[in-house]
Amino acid sequence: MAAFSATISDSSRFLSSTSLPKRKISAPSQCRSFSLSKPFPLSRSNIGSQLGGRKSLNIFVQASVSDISVEKSMDKVHLPKGDMWAVHKFGGTCVGTSQRIKNVADIIISDDSERKLVVVSAMSKVTDMMYDLINKAQSRDDSYISALDAVLEKHNSTALDLLEGDDLASFLSQLHHDVSNLKAMLRAIYIAGHVTESFSDFVVGHGELWSAQMLSYVVRKNGLDCKWMDTREILIVNPTSSNQVDPDFLESEKRLEKWFSQNPSEIIIATGFIASTPQNIPTTLKRDGSDFSAAIMGALFRARQVTIWTDVDGVYSADPRKVSEAVILTKLSYQEAWEMSYFGANVLHPRTIIPVMRYDIPIVIRNIFNLSAPGTTICRSASADVDGQNLDSPVKGFATIDNLALVNVEGTGMAGVPGTASAIFSAVKDVGANVIMISQASSEHSVCFAVPEKEVKAVADALQSRFRQALDAGRLSQVAVIPNCSILAAVGQKMASTPGVSATLFNALAKANINIRAIAQGCSEYNITVVLKREDCIRALRAVHSRFYLSRTTIAMGIIGPGLIGATLLDQLRDQAAVLKEEFNIDLRVMGITGSRTMLLSEVGLDLSRWRELLKQKGQVADLEKFTQHVHGNHFIPNTVLVDCTADSNVASCYHDWLRKGIHVITPNKKANSGPLDKYLKLRALQRQSYTHYFYEATVGAGLPIISTLRGLLETGDRILRIEGIFSGTLSYIFNNFTGTRTFSEVVAEAKVAGFTEPDPRDDLSGTDVARKVIILARESGLKLELSDIPVQTLVPEPLRVRATASAEEFMKQLPEFDKDLAKERQDAEESGEVLRYVGVVDAINQKGVVKLRRYSKSHPFAQLSGSDNIIAFTTTRYKEQPLIVRGPGAGAQVTAGGIFSDILRLASYLGAPS
């Protein structure tokens, strides 16, 4: 037992360390008081009575700093207060190495403020290391000894880099003395097997003591008047029941006056994080304690400002790890910072703001690793915004909280019954759960609230127990738990005076295909809070941030089919992307390109100036499902569109699934809209029911506004009677040039060489493509027709229709044998003053359609065409006597790609881009 007595005696002597001058024990009521000036001998019986069955350490855990008598008369040196003081706080990362401590000293020296108070944290990771020491010791893990040696070595090597001569000798002597005492105390914990909070707080505070002393030595080396302050002698706090502390400003101010009268200095290096109770027992300021220390000190000194030095450039409009476009806010109001920090933004702990608010002291967040960045100023009001731009956005920023569950208590018996909400939250309080958000409908039929997911089972069980009788009687219908939730909060002081903020927020979420589970907004209107599915949270954050903050519509694009049309579209996007971003705030990012064999994927957007080269060099085996997941799964961009530039029916069959997943679809591919009627109707119904868009202007008129014109007529109440037109640019070219003595085969060959036809001209001459366009227009007009309902007059001679017996080359060789039939039709038409045109017709009155070769007088608009132009005539109740005519180029890669591009920009406009 002698060894144990010696250990306790040795451990008690640590409190006489010079880092805590004039200390004495403040023992609990069951222990007799004793002085630390000499060892406290313990007998075997004494140990038993003092430690009890659990070997309690209260005999030495109640360590305290000495009373600083405030009743005694003050020295003549008076503490000046006001704007001459600047307060700086440097976190653990800022003083993590000897070089960084030198950098901190340089910042202090270069500050031209008349007086400076500097609050420092422990060196990076040291506080965690100190807690680890305690945990290992009370777990009787012998490695606490080597862990303490690591703490010693970290500070020893840092001091050797920073100090020299008497300063080095003095600091190392103190360091080794402190570590020796800590080793004895940890040995006692090891034997007892447990530790009190008071002792734990005392041990972990050593990191701040050591870093403050080292920094003060470094500043003094530069010939400046500098002293270090153990804030346990100054800051007096009252512990609360919620693992927080409340500062006693009156007592702290008295102690500060006393301290300064004895230690006058122009530069004070103060310990962060640590303080004392009114009984002079060492404690800590809990979470984010060093920031809190700086704010309290700023208030006590009535400082001009408090600068919090950290490793980020300031406060972001959203978490930059989740939103790559997040920007630094140059100014925030106290209330905005308070709201954002509550909802998980990496700003400041809400309590940090309270002390400085009392005296309108601004807090500035600066990056010690980027001194050129101005940082973020938190003050009474904030009018300027991003990077000096006076944008005056009603929403300053967004924050999220994950891993929540929603608890819903509902029932008709709740309405009008006083005390129901009180009973609910009393039950929640009894299990110690933290309610993050509350929402109640005015009908009082239900109350829902969000709690951390780890606490929801206890909450649900407590509510089931508390309301068992009401549930059994049917007055309450259920206590439901909705797991896997997240909270998204929009914060801004100007939201209160700006109409439409909520509408804009909800609209942005709806357009990103995100469902809201609950909503809450306080009467102050500083924030709007919504509860979402956890998997939707990041996408929601990016959607609202993009909509509110950047005023930029960002769209992730996947291009399917880099053939002639797709390649032309990619080149158009390349040429126009910069202009769209700079002038129209539209950011189009091609995240992938896929053909039938090869695909190219990117995480941030492809360099479209090199897409052909990259597709060859870095292309991988095409997989449409993987391609879709990649483009849509990029959570940094809230909106996704797949552009199908193929004529593939298999790709078209995916549209419904894509739209259901919230992926917008744009296509010139006619297969989906001209396919089976039931699938078409299902596709359009889904489009109408959701905020997901499906655009297909280029399916009928390439770059001509045919679909949009038809919709405009219908949506304004007009009635379609007939649609008639030349829908094929190829056949338009052929019959515009099928004149005089030229043969039909000669003109077809010319069109093929000019690139107007498909590789096999029978694809154009069969009339099937025109029939698909007719069926699309018929269905858009409300007719429920199948493709098979459209009679088609083919221009392919019957003997040449079987492709298995004749290739495209064979077809072109044999086509002249059949020229006489069409030559006869042309001659008959010319003799009657007419021309031949291959047209499609939608007869809405008789509910039918047809594709055929027709004769028109030479004065008819259809006879006036040239080249490969298309022309479409809409006969409606408004345009009955004189049809509405749309005319222009209807074939060619440039105009078709242009039509697709137009749909992309229309989508951007729908998603919030400025018109």
Short mmCIF file of C-alpha atoms in Angstrom, two decimals, residues 331-589:
data_model
loop_
_atom_site.label_atom_id
_atom_site.label_comp_id
_atom_site.label_asym_id
_atom_site.label_seq_id
_atom_site.Cartn_x
_atom_site.Cartn_y
_atom_site.Cartn_z
CA LYS A 331 -21.01 39.66 -44.55
CA LEU A 332 -23.57 37.97 -42.33
CA SER A 333 -25.82 39.35 -39.64
CA TYR A 334 -25.61 37.89 -36.15
CA GLN A 335 -29.02 36.29 -36.64
CA GLU A 336 -28.06 34.75 -39.98
CA ALA A 337 -24.86 33.28 -38.54
CA TRP A 338 -26.84 32.01 -35.56
CA GLU A 339 -29.42 30.28 -37.75
CA MET A 340 -26.84 28.75 -40.09
CA SER A 341 -24.71 27.42 -37.26
CA TYR A 342 -27.73 25.84 -35.58
CA PHE A 343 -28.52 23.95 -38.76
CA GLY A 344 -25.06 22.48 -39.05
CA ALA A 345 -23.18 25.05 -41.12
CA ASN A 346 -19.50 25.33 -40.23
CA VAL A 347 -19.80 28.91 -38.97
CA LEU A 348 -19.67 29.38 -35.21
CA HIS A 349 -21.46 27.77 -32.32
CA PRO A 350 -24.61 29.89 -31.66
CA ARG A 351 -23.49 30.73 -28.12
CA THR A 352 -20.26 32.26 -29.48
CA ILE A 353 -22.29 35.08 -30.98
CA ILE A 354 -24.18 35.99 -27.79
CA PRO A 355 -21.40 37.87 -25.91
CA VAL A 356 -20.38 40.06 -28.84
CA MET A 357 -23.98 40.88 -29.80
CA ARG A 358 -24.38 42.74 -26.50
CA TYR A 359 -21.80 45.32 -27.57
CA ASP A 360 -22.17 45.15 -31.38
CA ILE A 361 -18.66 43.75 -31.74
CA PRO A 362 -18.14 42.25 -35.22
CA ILE A 363 -16.66 38.78 -35.61
CA VAL A 364 -14.41 38.24 -38.62
CA ILE A 365 -13.68 34.72 -39.91
CA ARG A 366 -10.25 34.64 -41.61
CA ASN A 367 -8.05 31.98 -43.18
CA ILE A 368 -4.57 31.88 -41.68
CA PHE A 369 -3.33 30.01 -44.76
CA ASN A 370 -4.73 32.60 -47.18
CA LEU A 371 -4.12 36.07 -45.76
CA SER A 372 -5.26 37.70 -49.01
CA ALA A 373 -8.83 36.48 -48.47
CA PRO A 374 -10.92 39.16 -46.69
CA GLY A 375 -13.00 36.55 -44.88
CA THR A 376 -16.54 36.90 -43.55
CA THR A 377 -17.69 39.65 -41.20
CA ILE A 378 -20.53 38.83 -38.80
CA CYS A 379 -22.14 41.99 -37.47
CA ARG A 380 -25.42 43.67 -36.59
CA SER A 381 -26.62 44.06 -40.16
CA ALA A 382 -25.30 42.82 -43.49
CA SER A 383 -26.20 44.45 -46.79
CA ALA A 384 -23.25 43.63 -49.04
CA ASP A 385 -22.93 40.07 -50.18
CA VAL A 386 -20.76 37.92 -52.41
CA ASP A 387 -17.21 39.02 -53.14
CA GLY A 388 -18.08 42.70 -52.91
CA GLN A 389 -21.14 42.42 -55.13
CA ASN A 390 -24.25 44.00 -53.66
CA LEU A 391 -26.57 41.23 -54.75
CA ASP A 392 -29.02 41.62 -51.84
CA SER A 393 -30.25 38.05 -52.17
CA PRO A 394 -33.02 37.35 -49.66
CA VAL A 395 -31.39 34.01 -48.88
CA LYS A 396 -27.83 34.18 -47.59
CA GLY A 397 -27.03 30.52 -47.32
CA PHE A 398 -28.16 26.95 -46.86
CA ALA A 399 -27.35 24.31 -44.29
CA THR A 400 -28.32 20.69 -43.73
CA ILE A 401 -28.61 18.22 -40.87
CA ASP A 402 -28.48 14.51 -41.67
CA ASN A 403 -29.35 11.31 -39.80
CA LEU A 404 -32.73 12.44 -38.55
CA ALA A 405 -36.09 10.76 -38.17
CA LEU A 406 -39.51 12.36 -38.34
CA VAL A 407 -42.03 11.47 -35.62
CA ASN A 408 -45.67 12.06 -36.49
CA VAL A 409 -48.38 12.01 -33.83
CA GLU A 410 -51.84 12.30 -35.30
CA GLY A 411 -55.47 11.75 -34.47
CA THR A 412 -58.82 13.52 -34.45
CA GLY A 413 -58.76 13.53 -30.64
CA MET A 414 -55.90 16.06 -30.66
CA ALA A 415 -57.90 18.91 -32.16
CA GLY A 416 -58.87 21.51 -29.59
CA VAL A 417 -57.57 19.51 -26.62
CA PRO A 418 -55.33 21.68 -24.42
CA GLY A 419 -52.09 20.14 -23.23
CA THR A 420 -51.60 17.59 -26.02
CA ALA A 421 -48.44 19.21 -27.36
CA SER A 422 -47.19 19.67 -23.79
CA ALA A 423 -47.70 15.95 -23.09
CA ILE A 424 -45.91 14.99 -26.31
CA PHE A 425 -42.82 17.06 -25.67
CA SER A 426 -42.79 16.26 -21.97
CA ALA A 427 -42.46 12.59 -22.95
CA VAL A 428 -39.67 13.51 -25.38
CA LYS A 429 -37.87 15.50 -22.68
CA ASP A 430 -38.09 12.58 -20.26
CA VAL A 431 -35.98 10.41 -22.59
CA GLY A 432 -33.46 13.21 -23.12
CA ALA A 433 -34.04 13.54 -26.86
CA ASN A 434 -33.22 16.71 -28.77
CA VAL A 435 -36.05 18.08 -30.92
CA ILE A 436 -34.56 19.70 -34.02
CA MET A 437 -37.73 20.95 -35.68
CA ILE A 438 -41.48 21.05 -34.98
CA SER A 439 -44.35 21.40 -37.44
CA GLN A 440 -48.10 21.45 -36.73
CA ALA A 441 -51.03 21.98 -39.06
CA SER A 442 -53.59 24.59 -38.04
CA SER A 443 -56.23 21.85 -37.88
CA GLU A 444 -54.32 20.44 -34.86
CA HIS A 445 -54.92 17.00 -36.34
CA SER A 446 -51.22 16.14 -36.21
CA VAL A 447 -47.90 17.22 -34.78
CA CYS A 448 -44.64 16.13 -36.34
CA PHE A 449 -41.11 16.80 -35.18
CA ALA A 450 -37.59 15.77 -36.12
CA VAL A 451 -35.16 14.10 -33.72
CA PRO A 452 -31.74 12.48 -34.21
CA GLU A 453 -32.20 9.01 -35.66
CA LYS A 454 -30.29 7.40 -32.80
CA GLU A 455 -32.89 8.76 -30.35
CA VAL A 456 -36.07 8.00 -32.27
CA LYS A 457 -36.72 4.52 -30.87
CA ALA A 458 -36.69 5.80 -27.31
CA VAL A 459 -38.96 8.69 -28.32
CA ALA A 460 -41.44 6.42 -30.12
CA ASP A 461 -41.55 3.99 -27.18
CA ALA A 462 -42.12 6.85 -24.72
CA LEU A 463 -44.96 8.27 -26.82
CA GLN A 464 -46.58 4.85 -27.27
CA SER A 465 -46.46 4.38 -23.52
CA ARG A 466 -47.64 7.90 -22.69
CA PHE A 467 -50.60 7.78 -25.10
CA ARG A 468 -51.48 4.10 -24.83
CA GLN A 469 -55.01 4.82 -23.61
CA ALA A 470 -55.64 7.43 -26.32
CA LEU A 471 -54.32 5.06 -29.00
CA ASP A 472 -56.46 2.18 -27.76
CA ALA A 473 -59.52 4.42 -27.63
CA GLY A 474 -58.89 5.76 -31.13
CA ARG A 475 -58.46 9.39 -30.10
CA LEU A 476 -54.96 9.12 -31.53
CA SER A 477 -54.63 7.13 -34.73
CA GLN A 478 -50.89 6.59 -34.74
CA VAL A 479 -47.41 7.46 -33.58
CA ALA A 480 -45.49 7.03 -36.82
CA VAL A 481 -41.75 7.15 -37.38
CA ILE A 482 -40.33 8.13 -40.77
CA PRO A 483 -36.61 7.23 -40.79
CA ASN A 484 -33.79 8.30 -43.12
CA CYS A 485 -34.56 12.01 -43.15
CA SER A 486 -32.50 15.15 -43.49
CA ILE A 487 -33.23 18.81 -42.85
CA LEU A 488 -32.51 21.57 -45.34
CA ALA A 489 -32.64 25.13 -44.03
CA ALA A 490 -32.61 28.33 -46.07
CA VAL A 491 -31.39 31.28 -44.02
CA GLY A 492 -31.57 35.00 -44.70
CA GLN A 493 -32.55 38.11 -42.77
CA LYS A 494 -34.20 39.69 -45.80
CA MET A 495 -36.53 36.74 -46.30
CA ALA A 496 -38.94 38.47 -43.90
CA SER A 497 -39.44 41.43 -46.26
CA THR A 498 -39.22 39.63 -49.61
CA PRO A 499 -42.37 38.06 -51.09
CA GLY A 500 -42.04 34.78 -52.97
CA VAL A 501 -39.02 33.30 -51.21
CA SER A 502 -40.93 30.21 -50.11
CA ALA A 503 -42.44 29.80 -53.56
CA THR A 504 -39.01 29.98 -55.18
CA LEU A 505 -37.59 27.46 -52.71
CA PHE A 506 -40.39 24.95 -53.21
CA ASN A 507 -40.37 25.47 -56.95
CA ALA A 508 -36.65 24.72 -57.13
CA LEU A 509 -37.18 21.52 -55.13
CA ALA A 510 -40.14 20.49 -57.27
CA LYS A 511 -38.21 21.01 -60.49
CA ALA A 512 -35.44 18.82 -59.10
CA ASN A 513 -38.15 16.16 -58.52
CA ILE A 514 -37.73 16.26 -54.73
CA ASN A 515 -40.61 15.64 -52.36
CA ILE A 516 -40.95 17.59 -49.09
CA ARG A 517 -42.02 15.66 -46.01
CA ALA A 518 -42.47 18.53 -43.54
CA ILE A 519 -42.09 22.31 -43.44
CA ALA A 520 -41.41 24.80 -40.65
CA GLN A 521 -40.93 28.56 -40.61
CA GLY A 522 -40.68 30.79 -37.57
CA CYS A 523 -42.51 34.10 -37.42
CA SER A 524 -39.14 35.88 -37.60
CA GLU A 525 -38.82 34.39 -41.11
CA TYR A 526 -35.06 34.17 -40.79
CA ASN A 527 -35.19 30.58 -42.00
CA ILE A 528 -37.38 28.14 -43.86
CA THR A 529 -36.82 24.53 -42.88
CA VAL A 530 -37.89 21.48 -44.87
CA VAL A 531 -37.54 17.78 -44.13
CA LEU A 532 -36.53 15.55 -47.04
CA LYS A 533 -35.47 12.00 -47.75
CA ARG A 534 -31.83 11.60 -46.81
CA GLU A 535 -30.88 10.43 -50.30
CA ASP A 536 -32.40 13.61 -51.79
CA CYS A 537 -30.65 16.02 -49.42
CA ILE A 538 -27.51 16.82 -51.39
CA ARG A 539 -29.41 17.13 -54.66
CA ALA A 540 -31.93 19.41 -52.93
CA LEU A 541 -29.15 21.54 -51.48
CA ARG A 542 -27.59 22.00 -54.90
CA ALA A 543 -30.92 22.72 -56.54
CA VAL A 544 -31.92 25.52 -54.17
CA HIS A 545 -28.40 26.92 -53.99
CA SER A 546 -28.22 27.09 -57.76
CA ARG A 547 -31.67 28.67 -57.97
CA PHE A 548 -31.23 31.28 -55.25
CA TYR A 549 -27.64 32.06 -54.87
CA LEU A 550 -25.87 31.76 -58.15
CA SER A 551 -28.82 32.64 -60.40
CA ARG A 552 -27.25 30.04 -62.64
CA THR A 553 -29.04 27.05 -64.09
CA THR A 554 -26.63 24.15 -64.09
CA ILE A 555 -27.62 21.05 -66.04
CA ALA A 556 -25.79 17.71 -66.24
CA MET A 557 -26.12 16.38 -69.78
CA GLY A 558 -25.65 12.95 -71.29
CA ILE A 559 -25.43 12.77 -75.08
CA ILE A 560 -26.56 9.46 -76.58
CA GLY A 561 -25.49 8.88 -80.17
CA PRO A 562 -22.44 10.91 -81.23
CA GLY A 563 -23.21 10.35 -84.92
CA LEU A 564 -23.83 13.11 -87.43
CA ILE A 565 -26.57 14.86 -85.43
CA GLY A 566 -25.02 14.20 -82.01
CA ALA A 567 -21.56 15.31 -83.10
CA THR A 568 -22.95 18.50 -84.58
CA LEU A 569 -24.83 19.22 -81.34
CA LEU A 570 -21.65 18.69 -79.29
CA ASP A 571 -19.78 21.14 -81.51
CA GLN A 572 -22.58 23.70 -81.14
CA LEU A 573 -22.49 23.28 -77.36
CA ARG A 574 -18.72 23.75 -77.42
CA ASP A 575 -18.99 26.99 -79.37
CA GLN A 576 -21.80 28.48 -77.27
CA ALA A 577 -21.07 27.22 -73.74
CA ALA A 578 -19.00 30.20 -72.59
CA VAL A 579 -21.52 32.74 -73.89
CA LEU A 580 -24.40 30.93 -72.19
CA LYS A 581 -22.57 30.85 -68.88
CA GLU A 582 -21.40 34.45 -68.92
CA GLU A 583 -24.39 36.21 -70.44
CA PHE A 584 -27.34 33.98 -69.56
CA ASN A 585 -26.12 32.16 -66.42
CA ILE A 586 -26.74 28.76 -68.02
CA ASP A 587 -24.09 26.17 -67.24
CA LEU A 588 -24.40 23.13 -69.51
CA ARG A 589 -22.05 20.32 -68.54
#
